[in-house]
Coordinates of C-alpha atoms and ligand atoms in Angstrom, one line a residue:
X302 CA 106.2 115.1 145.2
X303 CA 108.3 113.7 147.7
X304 CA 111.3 115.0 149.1
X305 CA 113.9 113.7 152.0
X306 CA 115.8 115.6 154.1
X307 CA 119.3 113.5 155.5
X308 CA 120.2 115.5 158.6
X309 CA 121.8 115.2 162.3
X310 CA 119.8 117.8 164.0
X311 CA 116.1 116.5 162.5
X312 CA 114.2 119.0 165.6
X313 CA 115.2 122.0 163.2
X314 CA 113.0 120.7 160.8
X315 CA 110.1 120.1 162.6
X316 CA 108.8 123.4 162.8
X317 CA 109.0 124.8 159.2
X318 CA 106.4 121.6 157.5
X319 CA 104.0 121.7 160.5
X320 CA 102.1 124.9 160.0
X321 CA 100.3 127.1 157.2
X322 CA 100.9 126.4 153.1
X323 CA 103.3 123.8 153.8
X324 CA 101.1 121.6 156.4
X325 CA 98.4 121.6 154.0
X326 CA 100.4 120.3 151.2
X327 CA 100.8 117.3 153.3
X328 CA 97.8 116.8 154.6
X329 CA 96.4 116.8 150.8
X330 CA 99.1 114.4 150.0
X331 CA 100.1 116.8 147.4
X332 CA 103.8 116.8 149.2
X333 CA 105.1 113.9 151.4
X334 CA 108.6 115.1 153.2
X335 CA 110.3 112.5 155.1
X336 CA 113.2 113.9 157.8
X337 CA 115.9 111.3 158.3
X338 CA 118.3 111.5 161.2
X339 CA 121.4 110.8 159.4
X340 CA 122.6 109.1 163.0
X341 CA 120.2 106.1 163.0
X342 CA 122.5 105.2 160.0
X343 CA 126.1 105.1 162.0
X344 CA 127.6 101.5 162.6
X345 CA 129.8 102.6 165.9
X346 CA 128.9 102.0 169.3
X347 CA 128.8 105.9 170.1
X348 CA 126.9 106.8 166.9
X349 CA 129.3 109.3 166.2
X350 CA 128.5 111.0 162.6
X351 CA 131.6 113.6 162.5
X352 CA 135.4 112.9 163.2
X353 CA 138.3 114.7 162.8
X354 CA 139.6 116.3 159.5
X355 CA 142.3 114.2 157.9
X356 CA 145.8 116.0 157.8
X357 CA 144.6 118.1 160.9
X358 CA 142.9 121.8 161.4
X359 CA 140.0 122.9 163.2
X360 CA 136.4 121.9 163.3
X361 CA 134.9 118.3 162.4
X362 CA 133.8 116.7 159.2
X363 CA 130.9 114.8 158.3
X364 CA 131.6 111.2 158.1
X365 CA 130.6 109.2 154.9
X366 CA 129.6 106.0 155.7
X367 CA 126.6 106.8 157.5
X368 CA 125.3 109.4 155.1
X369 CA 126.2 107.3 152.3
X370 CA 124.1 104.0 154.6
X371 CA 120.8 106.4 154.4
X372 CA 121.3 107.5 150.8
X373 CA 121.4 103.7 149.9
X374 CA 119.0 103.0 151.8
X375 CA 117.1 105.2 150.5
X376 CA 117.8 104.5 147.2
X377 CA 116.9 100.9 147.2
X378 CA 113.2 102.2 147.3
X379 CA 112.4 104.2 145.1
X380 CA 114.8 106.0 142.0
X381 CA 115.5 109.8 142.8
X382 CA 115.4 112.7 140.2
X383 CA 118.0 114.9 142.2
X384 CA 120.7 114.4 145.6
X385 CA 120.9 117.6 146.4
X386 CA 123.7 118.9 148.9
X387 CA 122.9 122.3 150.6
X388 CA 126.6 124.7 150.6
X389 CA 126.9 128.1 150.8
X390 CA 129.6 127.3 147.6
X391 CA 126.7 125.5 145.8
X392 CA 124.6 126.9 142.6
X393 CA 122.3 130.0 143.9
X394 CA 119.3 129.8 144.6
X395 CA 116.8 131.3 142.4
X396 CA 112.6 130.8 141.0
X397 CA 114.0 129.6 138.2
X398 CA 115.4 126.5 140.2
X399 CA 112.6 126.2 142.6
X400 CA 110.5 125.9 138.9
X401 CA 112.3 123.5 137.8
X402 CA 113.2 121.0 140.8
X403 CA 108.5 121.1 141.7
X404 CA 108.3 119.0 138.5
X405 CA 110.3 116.1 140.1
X406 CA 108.9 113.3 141.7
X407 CA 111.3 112.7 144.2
X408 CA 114.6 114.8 145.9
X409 CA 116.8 114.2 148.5
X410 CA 118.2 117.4 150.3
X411 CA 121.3 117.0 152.4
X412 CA 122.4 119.3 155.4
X413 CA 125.6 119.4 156.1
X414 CA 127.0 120.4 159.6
X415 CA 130.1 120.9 161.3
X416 CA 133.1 122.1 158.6
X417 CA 131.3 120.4 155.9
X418 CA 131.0 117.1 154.0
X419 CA 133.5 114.2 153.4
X420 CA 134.2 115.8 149.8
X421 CA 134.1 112.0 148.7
X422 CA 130.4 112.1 149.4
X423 CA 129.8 115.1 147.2
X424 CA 131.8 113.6 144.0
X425 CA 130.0 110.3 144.1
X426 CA 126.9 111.0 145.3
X427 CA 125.7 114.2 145.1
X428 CA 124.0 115.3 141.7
X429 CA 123.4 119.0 142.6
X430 CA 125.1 121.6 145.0
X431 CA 122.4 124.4 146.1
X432 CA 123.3 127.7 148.1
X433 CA 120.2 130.2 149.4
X434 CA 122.4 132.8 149.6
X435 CA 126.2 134.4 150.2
X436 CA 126.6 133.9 153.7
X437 CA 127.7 130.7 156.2
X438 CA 124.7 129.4 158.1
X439 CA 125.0 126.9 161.1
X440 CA 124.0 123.8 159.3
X441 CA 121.9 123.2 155.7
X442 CA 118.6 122.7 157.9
X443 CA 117.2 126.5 157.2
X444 CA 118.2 126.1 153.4
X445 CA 116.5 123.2 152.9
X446 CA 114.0 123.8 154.5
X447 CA 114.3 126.9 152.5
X448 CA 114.2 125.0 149.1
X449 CA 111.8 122.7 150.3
X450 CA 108.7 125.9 150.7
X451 CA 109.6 127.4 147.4
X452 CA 109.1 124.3 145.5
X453 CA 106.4 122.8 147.6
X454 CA 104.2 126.0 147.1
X455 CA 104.8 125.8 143.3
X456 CA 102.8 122.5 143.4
X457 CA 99.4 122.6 141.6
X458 CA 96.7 122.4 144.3
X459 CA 99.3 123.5 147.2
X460 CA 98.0 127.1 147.0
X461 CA 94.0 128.0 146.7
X462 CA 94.3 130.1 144.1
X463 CA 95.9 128.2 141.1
X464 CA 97.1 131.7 140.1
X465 CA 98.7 132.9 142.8
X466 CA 101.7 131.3 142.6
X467 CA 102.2 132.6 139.0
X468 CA 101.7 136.3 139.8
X469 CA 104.4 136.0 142.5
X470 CA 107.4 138.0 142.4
X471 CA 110.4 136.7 139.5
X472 CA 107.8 134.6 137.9
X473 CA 108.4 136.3 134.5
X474 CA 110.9 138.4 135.7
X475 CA 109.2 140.7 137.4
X476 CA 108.3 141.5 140.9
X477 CA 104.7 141.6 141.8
X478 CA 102.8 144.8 142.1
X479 CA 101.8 146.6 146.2
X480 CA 98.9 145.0 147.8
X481 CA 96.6 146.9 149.8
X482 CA 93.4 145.9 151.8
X483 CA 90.5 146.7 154.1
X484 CA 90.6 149.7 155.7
X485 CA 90.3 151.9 152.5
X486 CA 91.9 154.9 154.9
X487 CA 94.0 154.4 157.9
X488 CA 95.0 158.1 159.6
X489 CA 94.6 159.5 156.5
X490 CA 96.7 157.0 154.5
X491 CA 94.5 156.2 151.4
X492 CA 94.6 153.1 148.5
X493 CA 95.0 154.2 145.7
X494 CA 91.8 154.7 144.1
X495 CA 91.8 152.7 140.7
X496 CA 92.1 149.2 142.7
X497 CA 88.5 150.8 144.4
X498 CA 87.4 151.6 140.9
X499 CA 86.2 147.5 140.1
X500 CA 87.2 148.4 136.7
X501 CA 89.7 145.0 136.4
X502 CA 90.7 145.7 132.9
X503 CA 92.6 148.8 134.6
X504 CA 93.6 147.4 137.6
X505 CA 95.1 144.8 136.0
X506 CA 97.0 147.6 134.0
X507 CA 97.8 149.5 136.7
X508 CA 99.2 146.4 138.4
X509 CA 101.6 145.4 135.4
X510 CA 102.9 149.2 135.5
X511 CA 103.9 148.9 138.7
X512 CA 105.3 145.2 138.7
X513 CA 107.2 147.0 135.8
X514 CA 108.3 150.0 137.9
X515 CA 109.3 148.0 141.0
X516 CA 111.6 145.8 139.1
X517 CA 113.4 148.7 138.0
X518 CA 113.6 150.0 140.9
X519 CA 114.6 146.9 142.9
X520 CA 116.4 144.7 140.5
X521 CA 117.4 147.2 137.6
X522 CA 118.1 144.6 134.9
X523 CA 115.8 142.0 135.9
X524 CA 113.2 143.0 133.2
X525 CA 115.4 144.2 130.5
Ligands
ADE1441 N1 124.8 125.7 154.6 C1 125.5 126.7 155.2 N2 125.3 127.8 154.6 C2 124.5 127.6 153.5 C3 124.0 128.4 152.5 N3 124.2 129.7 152.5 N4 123.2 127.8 151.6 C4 123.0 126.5 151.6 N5 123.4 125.7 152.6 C5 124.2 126.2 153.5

């Protein structure tokens, strides 16, 4: 899978793809993510990428020729399953999502900064709005980059264990059971004795039961 990211502050990414899970999907050319300072693409002198809103107010606006320069350019190489604008207004979030955008072969993610978009650029450009959460962050960089590790470690081969990424929490609408490892008691704090048992037919029980009581607990509906 491939996925570029269109941004103005491209050292905000840097960081999340160069370490653990996500900088061994790389490196096993499972997942190729391209960052694209959205500035390279302005035609001024100054290579300004905001101005001032039309009809006045505070705060500056992301200009569109620029974004829409790198978008074509991009474009012209290769055809793109989704152009995907990060907003807190956008669609939430969810595993269900991430599942379905790892079996594309190619996304753009765009961060928007500043007061937000030219809206012209999200009508004609933009196939899908995506929000992490209800709450204004600084600039899309976190949510993509956001978007980017929950799909990225859905990718078969990304993790070791091809399971592991189907026993995580809201696959099947459940949240995944306590984990517990080495020591067996710490200041008196013990396991709890059937995942010590190596009877896997009952742990495995025991595990469901308490996927099943978490997610009542934690997100009462989610399993229902
Ligand atoms: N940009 C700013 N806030 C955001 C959010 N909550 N989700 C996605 N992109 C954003």
């Amino acid at each position: 899978m491939r996925i570029d990211i269109l941004t103005v502050v491209p050292q905000l990414l840097e960081s999340p793809f160069s370490h653990s899970i996500l900088k061994r999907a790389k490196e096993k050319g499972l997942a190729e993510i391209h960052i694209h300072n959205i500035r390279d693409f302005t035609t001024n002198k100054h290579k300004t990428v905001d101005d001032a809103p039309f009809g006045g107010g505070a705060g500056m606006v992301m200009m569109i020729e620029p974004v829409v320069l790198c978008l074509e350019h991009l474009q012209s190489q290769r055809k793109y399953d989704d152009i995907i604008y990060l907003s807190p207004d956008g669609e939430l979030f969810d595993q269900k999502m991430a599942n379905r955008i790892s079996l594309f072969q190619n996304i753009i993610l765009l961060c928007g900064h500043y007061k937000g978009i030219d809206e012209r650029i999200r009508e004609h450009f933009i196939t899908k709005e995506i929000s992490i959460g209800n709450y204004v962050l600084s600039g899309g960089e976190i949510a993509a980059a956001v978007v980017a590790d929950a799909v990225i470690r859905l990718l078969p081969g990304v993790l070791n264990d091809g399971t592991s990424a189907l026993s995580d929490s809201f696959q099947d609408n459940l949240i995944a059971p306590p984990v517990y490892t080495r020591p067996a008691e710490f200041r008196g704090l013990k396991v709890p004795d059937i995942l010590l048992s190596g009877n896997t037919p009952e742990v495995e029980k025991w595990r469901h039961e308490q996927s099943v009581k978490r997610t009542r607990e934690k997100r009462p509906g989610m399993a229902d």
